[in-house]
């Protein structure tokens, strides 16, 4: 049974302040963007535009606080509406949710900025004149918990550690890069970077699990340095390390020139190391633990591992296992029964790196369908041909490539090239890195290809569903 009552508080209550990095910062609470139907928020008559300031006398810094302090059975919500504050009392059952979506996930201060100066930082490789949010170097452990962003933990203060202990924010995603302190400091280009191994051990003491990644730069942290880092992280298996992803450096044509990408032979050498570690780990730990991202296999010309080797795909959003998932999906959707598919003629778009894999999948689709489906890999002129992944394609490159081609009834673009961004200054969902919305791409293509429809697809299942 849910009940609530609200009362308007006399006057305007003073806002609390706290210290953030030595600076006094205001805790304003979060502005509600949406209230889910049939939720506690709707029962309490909360509205979009209301500002939720506190729960049970706890001032709210972000949505994590809302989740944490909103888990009690009795809630006193301090809400600001039209320059007045009111206190709403709610009794909730265990399964009841406030059902609130906020304009920004963090309320107290702007997103925590990165204080490192890595040569491979993608923010430093952006073109000029792009939207403001693309130049923000974020390194916020809260976004790591909420969205799976990888962070370095190099900017944590005592209040952050106290919060991690209180709220047990798990899992976190941590960029390690190198276990040796001196090497990591050279890698981050920050002389005062803390010892990440000590930080991981401290997180283990708090019962927090951590997914780690190692971004490799040729000649800097690979070879013997990589072996040392993997060994140190493996020794922390489950306390707190639950996965280790190895990812190659990503570059654009705007990179200042101090780094390069890996060659075919070098990629094969890295994979040779990974195979040895995986074999040992499966015998000793019962899991692979160490995973190379798909790019290594595609560059080296090797088959990706079997599904069982990915330990449930803990870092698929980091490009670890996406190809295997696509191949498994192809078997599930198109075999072994070889059922006939009735699909519209269409064009699938992808980046150049994944194109050979998608080409084989499209070939199978065409065998099972009377319609003709074509694959068009798009060269990334915006960031340069060295940038080959589908997620960094831009609207202008897609339009320029497709404008002179026969497209069929539909064009399916990779969902990964469109943002679902959050935070101040972020583009609205469905926007490319060069600020083209999906509807704008559709309009520009329809001027030269009347009747063509542009959609996005994230999986093969999406493709078959949309075209079926």
Short mmCIF file of C-alpha atoms in Angstrom, two decimals:
data_model
loop_
_atom_site.label_atom_id
_atom_site.label_comp_id
_atom_site.label_asym_id
_atom_site.label_seq_id
_atom_site.Cartn_x
_atom_site.Cartn_y
_atom_site.Cartn_z
CA UNK A 1 0.00 0.00 0.00
CA UNK A 2 1.38 3.40 -1.01
CA UNK A 3 0.37 6.63 0.69
CA UNK A 4 1.71 10.14 0.64
CA UNK A 5 1.03 13.65 1.76
CA UNK A 6 2.68 16.94 0.92
CA UNK A 7 2.98 20.23 2.71
CA UNK A 8 4.40 23.56 1.55
CA UNK A 9 7.30 24.71 3.68
CA UNK A 10 7.33 28.32 4.89
CA UNK A 11 9.74 30.45 2.91
CA UNK A 12 12.69 29.15 0.96
CA UNK A 13 15.06 26.82 2.77
CA UNK A 14 18.79 27.59 2.57
CA UNK A 15 20.72 25.33 0.24
CA UNK A 16 23.54 23.29 1.75
CA UNK A 17 27.10 23.65 0.54
CA UNK A 18 30.01 21.24 0.44
CA UNK A 19 33.69 21.26 -0.43
CA UNK A 20 34.66 19.89 -3.86
CA UNK A 21 38.39 19.86 -4.60
CA UNK A 22 38.94 22.62 -2.06
CA UNK A 23 36.18 24.77 -3.58
CA UNK A 24 32.80 25.52 -2.07
CA UNK A 25 30.05 24.13 -4.30
CA UNK A 26 26.28 24.31 -4.06
CA UNK A 27 24.07 21.22 -3.98
CA UNK A 28 21.05 22.27 -6.03
CA UNK A 29 19.32 18.90 -6.43
CA UNK A 30 18.20 17.41 -9.73
CA UNK A 31 15.62 18.67 -12.22
CA UNK A 32 13.10 15.97 -13.12
CA UNK A 33 12.74 15.36 -16.86
CA UNK A 34 10.24 12.48 -16.80
CA UNK A 35 7.97 10.72 -14.31
CA UNK A 36 7.16 7.11 -15.18
CA UNK A 37 3.46 6.20 -15.20
CA UNK A 38 2.23 4.24 -12.17
CA UNK A 39 5.47 4.95 -10.29
CA UNK A 40 5.92 6.36 -6.81
CA UNK A 41 6.82 9.65 -8.42
CA UNK A 42 3.46 9.81 -10.17
CA UNK A 43 1.61 8.82 -6.99
CA UNK A 44 3.43 11.65 -5.21
CA UNK A 45 2.29 13.99 -8.00
CA UNK A 46 5.82 14.94 -9.01
CA UNK A 47 6.12 16.69 -12.37
CA UNK A 48 8.77 17.33 -15.02
CA UNK A 49 10.49 20.56 -14.07
CA UNK A 50 10.33 19.87 -10.32
CA UNK A 51 13.68 19.91 -8.58
CA UNK A 52 14.27 17.04 -6.14
CA UNK A 53 16.56 18.55 -3.52
CA UNK A 54 16.82 15.96 -0.73
CA UNK A 55 15.60 12.58 0.49
CA UNK A 56 15.33 11.98 4.24
CA UNK A 57 17.51 15.04 4.97
CA UNK A 58 20.23 13.84 2.57
CA UNK A 59 20.99 16.49 -0.04
CA UNK A 60 21.25 14.87 -3.47
CA UNK A 61 24.42 15.14 -5.53
CA UNK A 62 23.37 12.85 -8.39
CA UNK A 63 21.08 10.00 -9.43
CA UNK A 64 23.19 7.58 -7.40
CA UNK A 65 22.12 9.40 -4.24
CA UNK A 66 18.50 9.20 -5.42
CA UNK A 67 18.82 5.43 -5.80
CA UNK A 68 20.70 4.96 -2.53
CA UNK A 69 18.69 7.18 -0.21
CA UNK A 70 15.44 6.43 -2.04
CA UNK A 71 15.62 2.75 -1.02
CA UNK A 72 14.17 3.34 2.47
CA UNK A 73 10.60 2.37 3.26
CA UNK A 74 9.68 5.84 4.50
CA UNK A 75 10.74 8.74 2.31
CA UNK A 76 10.60 12.48 2.91
CA UNK A 77 11.18 14.19 -0.43
CA UNK A 78 12.23 17.83 -0.38
CA UNK A 79 10.98 19.23 -3.70
CA UNK A 80 11.28 22.70 -5.20
CA UNK A 81 8.48 23.85 -7.51
CA UNK A 82 7.84 27.38 -8.74
CA UNK A 83 10.31 28.90 -6.23
CA UNK A 84 8.59 27.14 -3.33
CA UNK A 85 9.79 24.11 -1.41
CA UNK A 86 7.50 21.35 -0.19
CA UNK A 87 8.05 18.18 1.77
CA UNK A 88 6.35 15.06 0.40
CA UNK A 89 6.12 11.99 2.63
CA UNK A 90 5.86 8.57 0.97
CA UNK A 91 5.53 5.03 2.27
CA UNK A 92 6.97 2.56 -0.22
CA UNK A 93 7.00 -1.19 -0.61
CA UNK A 94 10.27 -2.96 -1.30
CA UNK A 95 9.70 -3.23 -5.07
CA UNK A 96 8.35 0.30 -5.57
CA UNK A 97 10.51 2.70 -7.58
CA UNK A 98 10.42 6.48 -7.69
CA UNK A 99 10.38 6.23 -11.50
CA UNK A 100 12.19 9.52 -12.09
CA UNK A 101 14.45 10.50 -14.97
CA UNK A 102 16.56 13.63 -14.51
CA UNK A 103 17.85 16.20 -16.98
CA UNK A 104 21.42 15.41 -15.90
CA UNK A 105 22.72 12.43 -13.94
CA UNK A 106 24.92 14.66 -11.74
CA UNK A 107 23.46 17.57 -9.78
CA UNK A 108 26.20 19.00 -7.58
CA UNK A 109 28.97 20.07 -9.96
CA UNK A 110 29.92 19.62 -13.57
CA UNK A 111 31.20 16.21 -14.58
CA UNK A 112 34.54 15.40 -12.95
CA UNK A 113 37.30 16.38 -15.37
CA UNK A 114 40.38 14.34 -16.28
CA UNK A 115 43.63 15.76 -14.94
CA UNK A 116 45.89 13.60 -17.12
CA UNK A 117 47.47 14.45 -20.46
CA UNK A 118 47.66 11.16 -22.39
CA UNK A 119 49.05 11.38 -25.92
CA UNK A 120 46.31 9.09 -27.25
CA UNK A 121 43.41 10.98 -25.62
CA UNK A 122 40.59 11.09 -28.16
CA UNK A 123 39.46 14.51 -26.99
CA UNK A 124 42.79 15.91 -28.18
CA UNK A 125 42.18 14.29 -31.59
CA UNK A 126 38.89 16.03 -32.36
CA UNK A 127 38.48 18.48 -35.21
CA UNK A 128 37.89 22.14 -34.41
CA UNK A 129 34.43 23.61 -34.27
CA UNK A 130 32.59 20.58 -32.89
CA UNK A 131 30.03 20.79 -30.08
CA UNK A 132 31.34 21.76 -26.68
CA UNK A 133 30.66 18.44 -24.95
CA UNK A 134 33.10 16.62 -27.26
CA UNK A 135 36.01 18.57 -25.79
CA UNK A 136 35.23 17.63 -22.18
CA UNK A 137 37.80 15.20 -20.76
CA UNK A 138 35.69 13.33 -18.24
CA UNK A 139 37.15 11.06 -15.58
CA UNK A 140 34.21 10.68 -13.22
CA UNK A 141 33.87 7.48 -11.19
CA UNK A 142 30.13 8.10 -10.91
CA UNK A 143 29.77 7.86 -14.69
CA UNK A 144 31.84 4.70 -14.52
CA UNK A 145 29.30 3.17 -12.15
CA UNK A 146 26.26 4.50 -14.03
CA UNK A 147 27.30 4.05 -17.66
CA UNK A 148 30.39 1.83 -17.75
CA UNK A 149 32.81 4.65 -18.63
CA UNK A 150 36.46 3.78 -18.05
CA UNK A 151 38.20 6.09 -15.57
CA UNK A 152 41.76 6.31 -14.25
CA UNK A 153 40.92 6.93 -10.55
CA UNK A 154 43.65 9.58 -10.58
CA UNK A 155 41.42 12.35 -9.21
CA UNK A 156 39.80 10.70 -6.19
CA UNK A 157 39.78 12.61 -2.91
CA UNK A 158 39.05 11.48 0.62
CA UNK A 159 35.35 12.35 0.27
CA UNK A 160 35.16 10.15 -2.82
CA UNK A 161 36.67 7.19 -0.98
CA UNK A 162 34.27 7.73 1.90
CA UNK A 163 31.37 7.70 -0.51
CA UNK A 164 32.64 4.54 -2.22
CA UNK A 165 32.78 2.90 1.20
CA UNK A 166 29.28 4.05 2.14
CA UNK A 167 27.49 3.27 -1.12
CA UNK A 168 29.62 0.38 -2.46
CA UNK A 169 29.43 1.56 -6.09
CA UNK A 170 30.09 -1.67 -7.96
CA UNK A 171 31.20 -2.51 -10.55
CA UNK A 172 33.59 0.21 -11.66
CA UNK A 173 35.51 0.35 -14.95
CA UNK A 174 39.15 1.36 -14.57
CA UNK A 175 41.81 2.23 -17.15
CA UNK A 176 45.03 0.74 -15.77
CA UNK A 177 47.33 0.87 -18.84
CA UNK A 178 50.41 -0.06 -16.78
CA UNK A 179 50.92 -1.50 -13.30
CA UNK A 180 54.40 -0.03 -12.87
CA UNK A 181 53.92 3.35 -11.18
CA UNK A 182 56.68 5.20 -13.05
CA UNK A 183 55.52 3.86 -16.41
CA UNK A 184 51.89 4.70 -15.68
CA UNK A 185 52.85 8.23 -14.75
CA UNK A 186 54.73 8.58 -18.05
CA UNK A 187 51.74 7.08 -19.83
CA UNK A 188 49.27 9.49 -18.22
CA UNK A 189 51.84 12.30 -18.41
CA UNK A 190 51.11 13.16 -14.80
CA UNK A 191 53.91 13.00 -12.24
CA UNK A 192 51.60 12.74 -9.24
CA UNK A 193 49.30 9.97 -10.50
CA UNK A 194 48.55 7.55 -7.64
CA UNK A 195 49.51 3.86 -7.61
CA UNK A 196 46.58 2.16 -9.34
CA UNK A 197 47.42 -1.26 -7.87
CA UNK A 198 47.11 0.16 -4.37
CA UNK A 199 43.82 1.77 -5.38
CA UNK A 200 42.51 -1.54 -6.72
CA UNK A 201 43.48 -3.26 -3.47
CA UNK A 202 41.62 -0.58 -1.55
CA UNK A 203 38.52 -1.13 -3.71
CA UNK A 204 38.82 -4.86 -3.01
CA UNK A 205 38.67 -4.09 0.70
CA UNK A 206 35.39 -2.25 0.06
CA UNK A 207 33.91 -5.22 -1.78
CA UNK A 208 33.78 -3.37 -5.12
CA UNK A 209 34.31 -5.30 -8.35
CA UNK A 210 36.37 -3.73 -11.14
CA UNK A 211 36.56 -4.28 -14.90
CA UNK A 212 39.97 -3.12 -16.10
CA UNK A 213 41.31 -2.10 -19.48
CA UNK A 214 44.81 -1.67 -20.87
CA UNK A 215 45.11 0.64 -23.87
CA UNK A 216 48.30 -0.39 -25.66
CA UNK A 217 50.63 2.10 -27.35
CA UNK A 218 53.41 0.62 -29.55
CA UNK A 219 56.75 0.65 -27.77
CA UNK A 220 55.41 2.13 -24.54
CA UNK A 221 53.41 -0.32 -22.43
CA UNK A 222 53.36 -3.49 -24.54
CA UNK A 223 55.68 -6.52 -24.61
CA UNK A 224 57.23 -7.19 -21.20
CA UNK A 225 55.41 -4.24 -19.63
CA UNK A 226 52.08 -5.71 -20.76
CA UNK A 227 53.03 -9.10 -19.34
CA UNK A 228 53.84 -7.50 -15.98
CA UNK A 229 50.57 -5.54 -15.92
CA UNK A 230 48.47 -8.59 -16.80
CA UNK A 231 50.25 -10.63 -14.12
CA UNK A 232 49.60 -7.98 -11.44
CA UNK A 233 45.95 -7.65 -12.39
CA UNK A 234 45.48 -11.42 -12.60
CA UNK A 235 46.81 -11.73 -9.04
CA UNK A 236 43.86 -9.54 -8.01
CA UNK A 237 41.28 -11.81 -9.67
CA UNK A 238 37.86 -11.29 -8.07
CA UNK A 239 39.42 -9.04 -5.44
CA UNK A 240 38.55 -6.78 -7.17
CA UNK A 241 39.46 -7.52 -10.83
CA UNK A 242 36.78 -9.48 -12.73
CA UNK A 243 37.94 -8.79 -16.31
CA UNK A 244 40.94 -7.43 -18.19
CA UNK A 245 40.42 -5.90 -21.64
CA UNK A 246 43.35 -5.17 -23.94
CA UNK A 247 42.58 -2.46 -26.50
CA UNK A 248 44.84 -0.91 -29.17
CA UNK A 249 45.38 2.83 -29.35
CA UNK A 250 42.82 4.63 -31.51
CA UNK A 251 43.93 7.55 -33.67
CA UNK A 252 42.44 10.19 -35.96
CA UNK A 253 44.12 12.38 -38.56
CA UNK A 254 44.19 15.18 -35.96
CA UNK A 255 46.58 13.29 -33.69
CA UNK A 256 49.73 15.36 -33.00
CA UNK A 257 51.93 12.54 -34.29
CA UNK A 258 53.69 11.04 -31.28
CA UNK A 259 51.85 7.70 -31.58
CA UNK A 260 51.08 5.17 -34.29
CA UNK A 261 48.77 2.19 -34.74
CA UNK A 262 49.77 -1.46 -34.54
CA UNK A 263 50.93 -3.39 -37.61
CA UNK A 264 49.61 -6.81 -38.63
CA UNK A 265 52.68 -8.60 -37.21
CA UNK A 266 52.52 -6.66 -33.95
CA UNK A 267 48.81 -7.45 -33.59
CA UNK A 268 49.57 -11.13 -34.03
CA UNK A 269 52.24 -10.94 -31.33
CA UNK A 270 49.78 -9.41 -28.88
CA UNK A 271 47.24 -12.15 -29.64
CA UNK A 272 49.91 -14.80 -29.12
CA UNK A 273 50.44 -13.42 -25.62
CA UNK A 274 46.70 -13.35 -24.92
CA UNK A 275 46.24 -16.99 -25.98
CA UNK A 276 48.88 -18.11 -23.45
CA UNK A 277 47.28 -16.09 -20.62
CA UNK A 278 43.79 -17.31 -21.44
CA UNK A 279 44.89 -20.94 -21.51
CA UNK A 280 46.61 -20.63 -18.13
CA UNK A 281 43.71 -18.75 -16.59
CA UNK A 282 41.10 -21.25 -17.75
CA UNK A 283 43.09 -24.03 -16.16
CA UNK A 284 43.80 -22.18 -12.90
CA UNK A 285 40.81 -19.81 -12.52
CA UNK A 286 38.13 -21.43 -14.66
CA UNK A 287 37.79 -18.36 -16.91
CA UNK A 288 39.76 -16.49 -19.57
CA UNK A 289 39.89 -13.24 -17.54
CA UNK A 290 42.08 -11.55 -20.21
CA UNK A 291 40.37 -10.49 -23.44
CA UNK A 292 41.68 -8.83 -26.57
CA UNK A 293 39.32 -6.42 -28.31
CA UNK A 294 37.98 -7.33 -31.75
CA UNK A 295 40.27 -4.91 -33.55
CA UNK A 296 43.31 -7.08 -32.82
CA UNK A 297 41.73 -10.07 -34.59
CA UNK A 298 40.47 -8.06 -37.55
CA UNK A 299 43.86 -6.40 -38.13
CA UNK A 300 45.76 -9.66 -37.62
CA UNK A 301 43.40 -11.59 -39.90
CA UNK A 302 42.56 -14.16 -37.24
CA UNK A 303 39.26 -15.72 -36.25
CA UNK A 304 37.72 -14.39 -33.05
CA UNK A 305 37.52 -16.85 -30.12
CA UNK A 306 34.50 -19.04 -29.41
CA UNK A 307 31.70 -17.71 -27.23
CA UNK A 308 32.81 -19.66 -24.15
CA UNK A 309 36.15 -17.81 -24.18
CA UNK A 310 34.49 -14.45 -23.48
CA UNK A 311 33.25 -15.22 -19.94
CA UNK A 312 29.79 -13.82 -20.63
CA UNK A 313 31.04 -10.75 -22.58
CA UNK A 314 31.80 -8.42 -19.64
CA UNK A 315 33.37 -5.77 -21.90
CA UNK A 316 31.35 -6.01 -25.10
CA UNK A 317 30.69 -2.25 -25.02
CA UNK A 318 34.46 -1.82 -25.07
CA UNK A 319 34.66 -3.66 -28.39
CA UNK A 320 35.49 -7.01 -26.80
CA UNK A 321 33.36 -9.74 -28.38
CA UNK A 322 31.08 -7.73 -30.69
CA UNK A 323 32.18 -9.77 -33.71
CA UNK A 324 31.59 -13.07 -31.94
CA UNK A 325 28.13 -11.91 -30.93
CA UNK A 326 27.37 -10.98 -34.53
CA UNK A 327 28.53 -14.38 -35.78
CA UNK A 328 26.51 -16.19 -33.12
CA UNK A 329 23.50 -14.08 -34.00
CA UNK A 330 23.88 -15.03 -37.68
CA UNK A 331 23.75 -18.72 -36.77
CA UNK A 332 20.73 -18.14 -34.55
CA UNK A 333 18.82 -16.07 -37.10
CA UNK A 334 19.75 -17.85 -40.32
CA UNK A 335 20.65 -21.44 -39.53
CA UNK A 336 20.69 -24.33 -39.34
CA UNK A 337 17.09 -24.55 -40.57
CA UNK A 338 17.89 -22.08 -43.41
CA UNK A 339 14.45 -20.56 -43.16
CA UNK A 340 13.41 -18.28 -45.97
CA UNK A 341 13.40 -14.55 -45.25
CA UNK A 342 11.19 -11.99 -46.93
CA UNK A 343 13.27 -8.83 -46.71
CA UNK A 344 13.09 -5.47 -48.44
CA UNK A 345 15.94 -4.45 -50.76
CA UNK A 346 18.21 -2.30 -48.64
CA UNK A 347 21.66 -0.91 -48.00
CA UNK A 348 23.63 -1.65 -44.85
CA UNK A 349 26.34 0.81 -43.82
CA UNK A 350 29.36 0.07 -41.64
CA UNK A 351 32.94 1.18 -40.96
CA UNK A 352 35.80 -0.30 -42.96
CA UNK A 353 37.20 -2.43 -40.11
CA UNK A 354 34.13 -4.63 -39.63
CA UNK A 355 33.23 -4.70 -43.34
CA UNK A 356 34.69 -8.18 -44.15
CA UNK A 357 32.64 -9.75 -41.33
CA UNK A 358 29.42 -8.01 -42.34
CA UNK A 359 30.06 -8.94 -45.99
CA UNK A 360 29.82 -12.65 -45.11
CA UNK A 361 26.66 -12.05 -43.08
CA UNK A 362 25.05 -10.10 -45.93
CA UNK A 363 25.94 -12.91 -48.33
CA UNK A 364 23.99 -15.32 -46.13
CA UNK A 365 21.07 -12.90 -45.91
CA UNK A 366 20.87 -12.69 -49.69
CA UNK A 367 20.87 -16.47 -50.00
CA UNK A 368 17.82 -16.66 -47.75
CA UNK A 369 15.95 -13.68 -49.18
CA UNK A 370 14.59 -12.80 -52.59
CA UNK A 371 15.50 -9.16 -51.98
CA UNK A 372 18.93 -7.73 -52.75
CA UNK A 373 20.78 -6.34 -49.76
CA UNK A 374 24.06 -4.54 -50.29
CA UNK A 375 26.79 -3.58 -47.88
CA UNK A 376 28.56 -0.24 -48.26
CA UNK A 377 31.59 0.38 -46.03
CA UNK A 378 32.08 4.13 -45.50
CA UNK A 379 35.58 5.56 -45.41
CA UNK A 380 35.95 8.03 -42.56
CA UNK A 381 37.15 11.24 -44.21
CA UNK A 382 36.08 13.39 -41.26
CA UNK A 383 38.54 11.81 -38.80
CA UNK A 384 40.75 10.27 -41.47
CA UNK A 385 40.98 6.75 -42.99
CA UNK A 386 43.03 5.62 -39.98
CA UNK A 387 39.73 5.77 -38.04
CA UNK A 388 37.96 2.61 -39.14
CA UNK A 389 35.28 1.75 -36.56
CA UNK A 390 31.56 2.15 -37.27
CA UNK A 391 30.90 4.10 -34.08
CA UNK A 392 32.98 7.07 -35.28
CA UNK A 393 31.30 7.49 -38.67
CA UNK A 394 29.84 10.93 -39.36
CA UNK A 395 26.67 11.98 -41.10
CA UNK A 396 28.44 13.96 -43.81
CA UNK A 397 30.63 11.00 -44.81
CA UNK A 398 27.60 8.72 -44.95
CA UNK A 399 25.59 11.14 -47.11
CA UNK A 400 28.53 11.80 -49.45
CA UNK A 401 29.14 8.06 -49.91
CA UNK A 402 25.52 7.07 -50.47
CA UNK A 403 24.39 10.02 -52.58
CA UNK A 404 25.44 8.45 -55.90
CA UNK A 405 24.52 4.84 -55.08
CA UNK A 406 21.39 2.78 -55.66
CA UNK A 407 20.07 2.23 -52.16
CA UNK A 408 16.92 0.09 -52.36
CA UNK A 409 13.95 0.84 -50.11
CA UNK A 410 15.89 1.40 -46.91
CA UNK A 411 19.25 2.41 -45.54
CA UNK A 412 20.31 0.95 -42.20
CA UNK A 413 23.01 2.87 -40.33
CA UNK A 414 24.99 1.61 -37.31
CA UNK A 415 23.24 2.60 -34.11
CA UNK A 416 26.68 3.13 -32.55
CA UNK A 417 27.34 6.23 -34.68
CA UNK A 418 24.45 8.05 -33.01
CA UNK A 419 24.71 9.49 -29.55
CA UNK A 420 22.50 8.86 -26.59
CA UNK A 421 24.47 11.46 -24.66
CA UNK A 422 23.92 12.85 -21.20
CA UNK A 423 24.99 15.99 -19.39
CA UNK A 424 25.06 19.68 -20.12
CA UNK A 425 25.90 20.59 -23.68
CA UNK A 426 25.35 17.05 -24.96
CA UNK A 427 23.65 16.47 -28.30
CA UNK A 428 20.12 15.05 -28.32
CA UNK A 429 19.77 11.29 -28.90
CA UNK A 430 20.05 10.26 -32.55
CA UNK A 431 22.83 12.74 -33.39
CA UNK A 432 26.17 11.96 -35.07
CA UNK A 433 29.54 13.31 -33.99
CA UNK A 434 29.28 16.03 -36.65
CA UNK A 435 25.87 17.10 -35.31
CA UNK A 436 23.65 15.57 -37.97
CA UNK A 437 20.42 14.11 -36.68
CA UNK A 438 19.07 10.90 -38.21
CA UNK A 439 16.15 12.88 -39.66
CA UNK A 440 18.59 15.25 -41.41
CA UNK A 441 20.44 12.35 -43.02
CA UNK A 442 17.09 10.97 -44.15
CA UNK A 443 16.08 14.34 -45.65
CA UNK A 444 19.38 14.80 -47.51
CA UNK A 445 19.29 11.31 -49.00
CA UNK A 446 15.62 11.58 -49.94
CA UNK A 447 16.35 14.66 -52.06
CA UNK A 448 18.40 12.47 -54.40
CA UNK A 449 16.73 9.12 -53.62
CA UNK A 450 12.99 9.84 -53.28
CA UNK A 451 11.18 7.39 -51.03
CA UNK A 452 14.26 5.98 -49.32
CA UNK A 453 13.88 5.45 -45.59
CA UNK A 454 16.81 5.69 -43.17
CA UNK A 455 16.82 3.72 -39.91
CA UNK A 456 19.40 2.56 -37.37
CA UNK A 457 20.25 -1.01 -36.39
CA UNK A 458 22.43 -2.22 -33.55
CA UNK A 459 22.27 -5.96 -34.20
CA UNK A 460 21.54 -8.45 -36.97
CA UNK A 461 18.23 -9.14 -35.25
CA UNK A 462 17.41 -5.44 -35.68
CA UNK A 463 18.29 -5.68 -39.38
CA UNK A 464 16.01 -8.65 -40.00
CA UNK A 465 13.18 -7.16 -37.93
CA UNK A 466 13.31 -3.79 -39.73
CA UNK A 467 13.57 -5.24 -43.23
CA UNK A 468 11.14 -8.12 -42.65
#
